[in-house]
XYZ file of C-alpha atoms in Angstrom:
556
model
C 0.000 0.000 0.000
C 1.274 3.366 -0.893
C 1.596 6.034 1.841
C 0.303 9.450 0.971
C 2.800 12.275 1.510
C 2.667 16.052 1.530
C 0.335 18.492 3.322
C -2.227 16.862 5.576
C -1.758 13.565 3.824
C 1.720 12.864 5.171
C 3.367 9.477 5.401
C 0.775 7.030 6.690
C -1.573 4.447 5.261
C -1.543 4.315 2.294
C -2.163 3.106 1.654
C -4.329 3.246 4.189
C -0.899 2.375 2.363
C 5.645 4.713 6.234
C 9.670 13.162 14.891
C 12.345 18.123 21.307
C 10.061 18.846 23.942
C 8.194 22.164 23.449
C 5.590 24.270 25.138
C 2.398 23.700 23.184
C -1.364 23.691 23.592
C -3.127 20.331 23.444
C -6.824 20.000 22.775
C -9.055 18.543 25.410
C -11.411 15.630 24.849
C -14.215 17.798 23.481
C -14.830 18.491 19.817
C -14.147 22.205 20.186
C -10.375 21.841 20.096
C -9.840 24.291 22.973
C -6.286 24.451 24.237
C -5.411 22.817 27.540
C -2.191 21.841 29.300
C 0.977 21.699 27.225
C 2.636 18.252 26.950
C 5.856 19.826 28.196
C 4.085 20.767 31.450
C 2.198 17.505 31.926
C 3.268 15.431 34.909
C 2.318 11.860 35.684
C 1.109 11.025 39.175
C 1.164 7.312 38.370
C 3.945 4.810 38.842
C 6.732 4.631 36.291
C 5.547 3.215 32.992
C 6.746 -0.066 31.590
C 9.298 0.524 28.876
C 11.141 -1.044 25.971
C 13.358 -0.080 23.054
C 11.996 -0.504 19.542
C 14.487 -0.658 16.687
C 13.012 0.523 13.384
C 14.134 -1.184 10.183
C 14.072 2.100 8.277
C 15.523 5.597 8.387
C 13.574 8.084 10.509
C 13.979 11.347 12.402
C 13.667 10.317 16.038
C 12.489 12.365 19.008
C 11.721 10.101 21.936
C 9.922 12.908 23.761
C 7.161 13.307 21.165
C 3.616 14.174 22.193
C 2.169 10.848 21.079
C 4.872 8.881 22.908
C 4.115 10.886 26.062
C 0.474 9.889 25.709
C 1.445 6.220 25.487
C 3.642 6.578 28.562
C 1.303 8.506 30.849
C -2.204 7.594 29.676
C -2.591 4.569 27.411
C -1.243 1.876 27.293
C 1.187 3.216 29.943
C 4.245 1.988 28.066
C 7.346 4.106 27.426
C 8.445 3.275 23.860
C 11.950 4.456 23.018
C 12.750 4.331 19.317
C 16.018 3.732 17.506
C 16.124 4.198 13.716
C 18.265 2.476 11.110
C 20.816 4.376 9.078
C 21.528 3.291 5.520
C 20.515 -0.043 4.020
C 18.201 -1.952 6.365
C 19.437 -5.474 5.572
C 23.078 -4.439 5.947
C 22.275 -2.773 9.275
C 20.362 -5.884 10.379
C 23.252 -8.239 9.629
C 25.661 -5.945 11.467
C 23.371 -5.716 14.492
C 22.793 -9.469 14.639
C 26.504 -10.234 14.289
C 27.344 -7.946 17.224
C 24.948 -9.368 19.788
C 21.544 -8.366 18.499
C 19.061 -5.719 19.611
C 17.923 -4.925 23.156
C 14.184 -5.568 23.139
C 12.201 -5.479 19.883
C 12.806 -4.761 16.212
C 10.179 -3.954 13.564
C 10.877 -4.480 9.858
C 8.839 -4.464 6.712
C 7.911 -8.070 5.962
C 10.645 -9.624 3.837
C 11.844 -13.180 3.586
C 15.494 -12.139 3.788
C 14.803 -10.385 7.114
C 12.855 -13.326 8.519
C 15.579 -15.794 7.521
C 18.305 -13.629 9.067
C 16.363 -13.241 12.312
C 15.747 -16.970 12.655
C 19.355 -17.897 11.833
C 20.680 -15.417 14.389
C 19.332 -17.346 17.374
C 18.711 -14.045 19.205
C 14.886 -13.988 18.936
C 12.216 -15.945 20.752
C 9.141 -17.801 19.452
C 5.867 -16.033 20.184
C 3.026 -18.391 19.232
C 1.762 -18.916 22.799
C 1.004 -15.224 23.278
C -1.673 -15.335 20.565
C -3.658 -17.767 22.722
C -3.997 -15.661 25.857
C -7.310 -13.789 25.393
C -7.541 -12.939 29.092
C -4.186 -11.158 29.136
C -3.691 -10.095 25.491
C -7.170 -10.122 23.894
C -6.180 -8.185 20.785
C -3.265 -10.482 20.025
C -5.711 -13.358 20.328
C -8.085 -11.572 17.931
C -5.599 -11.510 15.041
C -7.278 -13.374 12.152
C -6.187 -17.004 12.207
C -5.438 -16.992 8.487
C -2.584 -14.541 9.096
C -1.078 -16.518 11.963
C -1.341 -19.854 10.157
C 0.678 -18.440 7.261
C 3.441 -17.401 9.666
C 4.016 -20.808 11.290
C 7.201 -22.640 10.464
C 7.516 -26.408 10.155
C 7.614 -26.771 13.940
C 4.568 -24.589 14.480
C 6.563 -21.619 15.761
C 5.649 -17.999 15.033
C 8.684 -15.730 15.295
C 7.183 -12.252 15.102
C 4.256 -10.064 16.061
C 2.410 -9.267 12.811
C 1.090 -5.767 12.215
C -0.293 -3.431 9.574
C -2.933 -5.862 8.375
C -6.606 -5.511 7.528
C -8.837 -6.462 10.451
C -11.193 -8.146 7.970
C -9.288 -10.320 5.453
C -12.467 -11.119 3.493
C -13.477 -7.481 2.872
C -10.224 -5.516 2.894
C -9.503 -1.860 2.243
C -8.627 -1.532 -1.474
C -5.588 0.643 -0.886
C -4.410 3.509 -3.045
C -5.460 2.272 -6.487
C -3.637 4.714 -8.744
C -2.978 3.114 -12.145
C -5.360 4.209 -14.876
C -5.829 6.154 -18.104
C -6.147 9.901 -17.510
C -7.545 12.560 -19.827
C -7.790 16.314 -19.482
C -11.453 17.258 -19.472
C -10.715 20.658 -20.972
C -8.958 19.086 -23.959
C -11.700 16.490 -24.335
C -14.256 19.297 -24.534
C -12.177 21.242 -27.075
C -12.064 18.277 -29.478
C -15.820 17.782 -29.144
C -15.740 14.354 -27.479
C -17.095 12.789 -24.301
C -15.695 10.191 -21.902
C -18.070 7.611 -23.396
C -16.308 8.061 -26.733
C -13.083 6.728 -25.196
C -14.408 3.266 -24.344
C -12.452 1.548 -27.155
C -8.930 1.705 -28.540
C -10.310 3.303 -31.684
C -11.954 6.005 -29.565
C -8.661 6.612 -27.782
C -6.810 6.951 -31.097
C -9.408 9.368 -32.445
C -9.024 11.532 -29.346
C -5.225 11.500 -29.588
C -5.301 12.433 -33.264
C -7.652 15.355 -32.645
C -5.733 16.516 -29.569
C -2.478 16.529 -31.522
C -3.914 19.352 -33.639
C -4.323 21.598 -30.577
C -1.718 23.842 -28.971
C -0.867 24.411 -25.331
C -0.747 27.831 -23.657
C 2.777 28.470 -24.952
C 1.696 27.790 -28.525
C 3.348 24.381 -28.845
C 1.386 21.426 -30.277
C -0.019 19.218 -27.520
C 1.737 15.930 -26.891
C -1.081 13.388 -27.336
C -0.102 10.654 -24.832
C 2.419 10.637 -22.011
C 3.850 7.423 -20.548
C 6.679 7.533 -18.006
C 8.384 4.238 -18.823
C 11.096 5.031 -16.262
C 8.410 4.119 -13.706
C 6.876 1.300 -15.776
C 3.752 3.331 -16.503
C 3.138 1.197 -19.604
C 1.715 -1.333 -17.148
C -1.668 0.410 -17.360
C -1.711 -0.267 -21.102
C -0.748 -3.902 -20.538
C -3.639 -4.236 -18.086
C -6.123 -3.121 -20.768
C -4.834 -6.028 -22.865
C -5.496 -8.514 -20.044
C -1.967 -8.692 -18.612
C -1.715 -8.791 -14.820
C 1.094 -6.444 -13.755
C 0.806 -6.597 -9.958
C 1.623 -9.090 -7.223
C 1.314 -9.047 -3.451
C 4.986 -9.317 -2.654
C 5.594 -12.289 -4.921
C 8.582 -12.582 -7.239
C 6.551 -12.159 -10.413
C 3.101 -11.358 -11.743
C 0.874 -14.241 -12.822
C -2.653 -14.654 -14.109
C -4.692 -17.700 -13.105
C -6.509 -19.343 -16.006
C -8.481 -22.314 -14.721
C -5.862 -24.650 -13.240
C -3.055 -23.005 -15.198
C -0.958 -19.924 -14.572
C 0.018 -17.447 -17.281
C 3.182 -15.471 -16.611
C 3.428 -11.826 -17.633
C 5.761 -12.217 -20.629
C 3.888 -15.306 -21.889
C 0.499 -13.597 -21.986
C -0.562 -12.987 -25.628
C -1.809 -9.586 -24.496
C 1.754 -8.546 -23.691
C 2.863 -8.639 -27.327
C -0.474 -7.188 -28.514
C -0.145 -4.246 -26.144
C 3.325 -3.400 -27.420
C 2.150 -3.796 -30.999
C -0.546 -1.185 -30.320
C 1.831 1.179 -28.523
C 4.277 0.829 -31.400
C 1.529 1.810 -33.849
C 0.864 4.967 -31.803
C 4.567 5.747 -31.658
C 4.863 5.528 -35.429
C 1.929 7.971 -35.768
C 3.581 10.413 -33.319
C 0.737 9.912 -30.847
C 3.061 8.978 -27.968
C 5.583 11.447 -26.559
C 8.842 10.619 -28.388
C 10.689 11.214 -25.092
C 8.632 8.562 -23.262
C 11.641 6.252 -23.070
C 14.147 8.846 -21.875
C 12.226 11.217 -19.581
C 12.754 11.053 -15.829
C 10.191 11.916 -13.177
C 10.986 15.627 -12.769
C 10.839 16.319 -16.484
C 7.603 14.349 -16.825
C 5.943 16.241 -13.979
C 7.034 19.569 -15.456
C 5.391 18.660 -18.755
C 2.173 17.801 -16.949
C 2.299 20.983 -14.893
C 2.646 23.142 -17.996
C -0.196 21.331 -19.749
C 1.814 19.579 -22.457
C -0.212 16.331 -22.501
C -3.753 15.543 -23.644
C -3.705 12.086 -22.028
C -1.523 10.186 -19.590
C -1.326 6.483 -18.817
C -0.005 5.208 -15.495
C -0.122 6.084 -11.800
C -1.369 9.435 -10.567
C 1.509 9.443 -8.079
C 3.946 9.809 -10.978
C 1.614 12.141 -12.852
C 1.975 14.000 -9.533
C -1.088 14.598 -7.390
C 0.222 18.009 -6.289
C -0.849 19.302 -9.717
C -4.462 19.384 -8.528
C -4.144 19.174 -4.750
C -2.737 22.706 -4.558
C -5.565 24.256 -6.591
C -8.871 25.800 -5.539
C -10.376 25.788 -9.004
C -9.695 25.584 -12.753
C -6.657 27.868 -12.702
C -4.125 25.393 -14.128
C -4.132 22.274 -16.336
C -3.882 19.965 -13.306
C -7.462 20.779 -12.321
C -8.808 19.061 -15.425
C -7.210 15.627 -15.012
C -9.662 12.754 -14.612
C -9.305 8.942 -14.720
C -11.420 7.143 -17.312
C -12.412 3.459 -17.510
C -9.887 1.196 -19.188
C -10.714 0.956 -22.916
C -12.132 -2.298 -24.246
C -9.780 -4.421 -26.337
C -11.090 -6.994 -28.805
C -10.655 -10.512 -27.464
C -9.973 -9.413 -23.885
C -12.734 -10.504 -21.518
C -10.935 -9.698 -18.263
C -8.648 -6.768 -17.574
C -5.264 -7.477 -16.079
C -4.777 -6.495 -12.452
C -2.778 -3.400 -11.585
C -3.528 -3.545 -7.858
C -3.544 -6.669 -5.702
C -5.169 -5.967 -2.354
C -2.985 -7.575 0.271
C -4.769 -7.708 3.635
C -1.942 -9.774 5.119
C 0.529 -8.293 7.630
C 3.108 -6.008 6.057
C 5.367 -5.595 9.106
C 6.893 -7.980 11.624
C 8.196 -7.209 15.101
C 10.787 -9.609 16.467
C 11.505 -9.886 20.194
C 14.930 -10.552 21.644
C 15.072 -13.650 23.808
C 17.231 -11.689 26.268
C 14.774 -8.833 26.759
C 13.697 -8.000 30.286
C 10.679 -6.067 29.039
C 8.589 -8.768 27.365
C 5.278 -7.792 28.941
C 5.784 -4.129 28.022
C 6.271 -5.122 24.378
C 3.269 -7.448 24.320
C 1.091 -4.903 26.147
C 2.000 -2.178 23.681
C 1.136 -4.351 20.687
C -2.021 -5.540 22.369
C -2.966 -1.835 22.351
C -1.823 -0.987 18.823
C -3.581 -4.030 17.351
C -6.971 -3.151 18.814
C -9.365 -4.164 15.973
C -11.047 -0.787 15.485
C -11.306 0.961 12.083
C -9.690 4.149 13.386
C -6.778 2.453 15.192
C -4.303 3.368 12.481
C -5.113 7.027 13.069
C -5.044 6.605 16.848
C -1.527 5.180 16.797
C -0.243 7.811 14.411
C -1.895 10.912 15.892
C -3.275 9.946 19.305
C -6.913 9.171 20.186
C -9.903 11.169 18.983
C -10.333 14.277 21.126
C -6.639 14.669 21.912
C -5.085 16.423 18.932
C -7.801 15.680 16.347
C -11.506 14.932 16.437
C -14.484 13.968 14.333
C -16.166 16.810 12.464
C -19.620 15.254 12.375
C -19.684 11.641 13.565
C -17.287 8.794 14.354
C -15.843 7.199 11.214
C -16.782 10.312 9.269
C -14.788 13.425 8.452
C -12.150 14.635 10.882
C -9.772 17.527 11.444
C -6.821 18.438 13.640
C -8.156 20.363 16.643
C -4.898 21.381 18.305
C -3.398 24.314 16.339
C 0.189 23.736 17.431
C 0.041 20.000 16.801
C -1.350 20.692 13.335
C 1.311 23.298 12.586
C 4.173 21.001 13.571
C 2.580 17.919 12.004
C 2.084 19.550 8.623
C 5.210 21.722 8.616
C 7.026 19.631 6.036
C 10.012 19.639 8.410
C 10.825 16.127 9.656
C 12.362 17.428 12.883
C 9.225 19.442 13.704
C 6.930 16.561 12.804
C 8.978 14.252 15.036
C 8.194 16.550 17.971
C 4.586 15.412 17.864
C 4.501 11.873 16.460
C 6.880 8.988 15.715
C 4.459 7.880 12.960
C 4.301 4.263 14.071
C 1.238 3.417 11.965
C 3.161 0.251 10.996
C 2.436 -1.222 14.444
C -1.331 -0.957 13.964
C -4.098 -2.243 11.687
C -6.350 -0.827 8.974
C -9.919 -1.352 7.842
C -12.211 -0.906 4.871
C -14.750 0.782 7.162
C -12.777 4.016 7.442
C -9.630 5.525 5.980
C -8.308 8.734 7.514
C -6.761 10.318 4.433
C -9.940 10.072 2.378
C -11.945 11.921 5.038
C -9.553 14.611 6.255
C -9.863 18.346 5.886
C -8.129 19.796 2.840
C -6.238 23.054 2.525
C -7.348 23.394 -1.104
C -10.443 22.206 -2.940
C -8.288 20.030 -5.183
C -7.055 18.110 -2.169
C -10.117 15.875 -2.236
C -9.508 14.756 -5.803
C -6.763 12.229 -5.069
C -8.897 10.120 -2.743
C -11.828 10.378 -5.127
C -9.658 9.251 -8.043
C -8.349 6.280 -6.054
C -11.835 5.127 -5.136
C -12.981 5.424 -8.748
C -10.006 3.448 -10.038
C -10.503 0.680 -7.464
C -13.887 -0.054 -9.083
C -12.655 -0.241 -12.688
C -11.992 -3.985 -12.648
C -8.218 -3.979 -12.224
C -8.210 -4.496 -8.452
C -8.729 -7.737 -6.537
C -7.848 -9.415 -3.240
C -4.573 -11.340 -3.069
C -4.451 -15.075 -3.628
C -1.664 -17.379 -2.493
C -0.076 -17.378 -5.953
C 0.403 -13.605 -5.722
C 2.754 -14.097 -2.773
C 5.180 -16.764 -4.019
C 8.620 -15.862 -2.656
C 12.073 -16.496 -4.059
C 13.847 -19.645 -2.951
C 16.856 -18.793 -0.811
C 19.882 -19.027 -3.090
C 17.624 -20.023 -5.971
C 17.065 -18.909 -9.541
C 14.941 -15.851 -8.768
C 17.600 -14.453 -6.462
C 20.240 -15.019 -9.145
C 18.502 -13.985 -12.326
C 15.687 -11.538 -11.466
C 17.930 -8.458 -11.982
C 19.006 -9.657 -15.422
C 15.414 -10.512 -16.334
C 14.466 -6.917 -15.568
C 17.388 -5.640 -17.647
C 16.255 -7.741 -20.613
C 12.749 -6.317 -20.377
C 13.911 -2.699 -20.206
C 16.274 -3.177 -23.152
C 13.664 -4.692 -25.430
C 10.834 -2.459 -24.220
C 12.534 0.366 -26.094
C 13.108 -1.726 -29.222
C 9.487 -2.922 -29.314
C 8.034 0.518 -28.736
C 10.207 2.314 -31.289
C 10.280 -0.304 -34.095
C 10.127 1.454 -37.490
C 7.870 -1.122 -39.156
C 6.175 -4.494 -38.592
C 9.239 -6.458 -39.702
C 11.485 -4.687 -37.211
C 8.881 -5.198 -34.485
C 8.706 -8.950 -35.136
C 12.494 -9.233 -35.082
C 12.625 -7.331 -31.785
C 9.994 -9.687 -30.389
C 11.911 -12.791 -31.500
C 15.120 -11.416 -30.004
C 13.294 -10.511 -26.794
C 11.891 -14.009 -26.219
C 15.316 -15.502 -26.972
C 16.984 -13.140 -24.478
C 14.416 -14.034 -21.840
C 15.601 -17.624 -22.072
C 19.326 -17.154 -22.596
C 20.022 -14.231 -20.292
C 16.993 -14.279 -18.011
C 16.673 -18.078 -17.591
C 12.929 -17.678 -18.070
C 11.987 -21.385 -18.110
C 14.122 -22.049 -15.032
C 12.488 -19.167 -13.190
C 8.998 -20.424 -13.985
C 9.924 -23.934 -12.876
C 11.182 -22.644 -9.530
C 8.031 -20.553 -9.136
C 5.839 -23.610 -9.620
C 7.910 -25.580 -7.132
C 7.653 -22.805 -4.554
C 3.923 -22.452 -5.121
C 3.324 -26.181 -4.757
C 5.430 -26.185 -1.626
C 3.292 -23.415 -0.132
C 0.141 -25.453 -0.725
C 1.556 -28.464 1.092
C 1.966 -26.559 4.367
């Protein structure tokens, strides 16, 4: 899940999906947001809180006196969490830490097989399965959906981490930030005398591009008909229209299930057909000739100045700031709008660009030498409370503290403490760290409510991003993860060896396929591509290992 960043929508779920004491006013528990005692002046009359050190497997600005951490220490769950961040590459830092005695108490990392293997080999962590069966003491650990815990068991039945950042309802999960689509500019569409309904087929798309190419932008230059940022694999949205699945849920490759068979991305007939179509557009000058060389900054600048009539790909790379900073139709960004994927002859099912993964995305490992086990388990029993708003509670404190509902619970909300809001949205990591450590990764999320689709917006355009995402999630290219979407690489196996070269082969021949001068050159590029997949990318060997890994998963 992608985390939203910038303005109010700063680094938290994406979605839903990744911080010096000061004198500041904190709102009371009412909805008025009136200022009360500053956190710097708060004193606890209770006994010393339980405590533990939490090592983060990522880089972060740390301030262990943040407002939210003070709340945890003095009010709920009465645990003093002291954070240590990682510098540089996480896996390198992990191996160094483990080889020098390990970590003090607990360590949280994004879920990765290489991390899990290293932790287990280190012999510094303890098994945790018994703590998920203590509903009297840790009810929220016991409430973790069984399907998640079963997946985590090793051959001996041990579970080596506390899972977090999962959907509380695996059968009806939050769709995440669906962002990959086809985007038009409504103002250009109107100028060429067409409607969205006219773009339902490839022929309709081509007609629009041809007409748009006759128009000029505000500087007097001819419009570029279609923009695709291949540097970010934005052509994937075109592949999806041709029935090619381009997403996985952490697996080594994308696959499409067809009955009892699996079709791999490069073997799908739609893959070649999609490139054949894109090549035809390229030859007609309907695709930006710099599509294969542009980088993100240049691409965004073209969008900002209104150079494109249509874009294909993710709105994150299109750059959501183009509309989020507007209050009306004062710039081209205001007119962007996602449209349904065009119908392609012979394609009955779109490929998937977004695989909804409700499974845990983070793991917290506990040192077997810790003296603060109950503090760790108590903290996670709190963070994993199965409430829709818990992600927000962990990141920003409970409702009524620094934020509150505008109308009703699980509705719109706003920050109610002016100083918290100012620091939180300052854009300065050190100031933001004064108020929150942003530990949303220790919590859960839910389809019943998502904070960054219901927050207040500084500008009218701020609401568009969430609206776009919800529209795209209903276009037929989003589904819930299946086991085959999560097939991992075998340790020391073919995928670990050859995946980088496989990617290099694709990028090399992507350019040749897209820019072929005629049909004969295209066919030669295709023949050379499939040969390179085998010779350099070991394609058949990779698929064989994938099937072996998948079958092994099903035997557990």
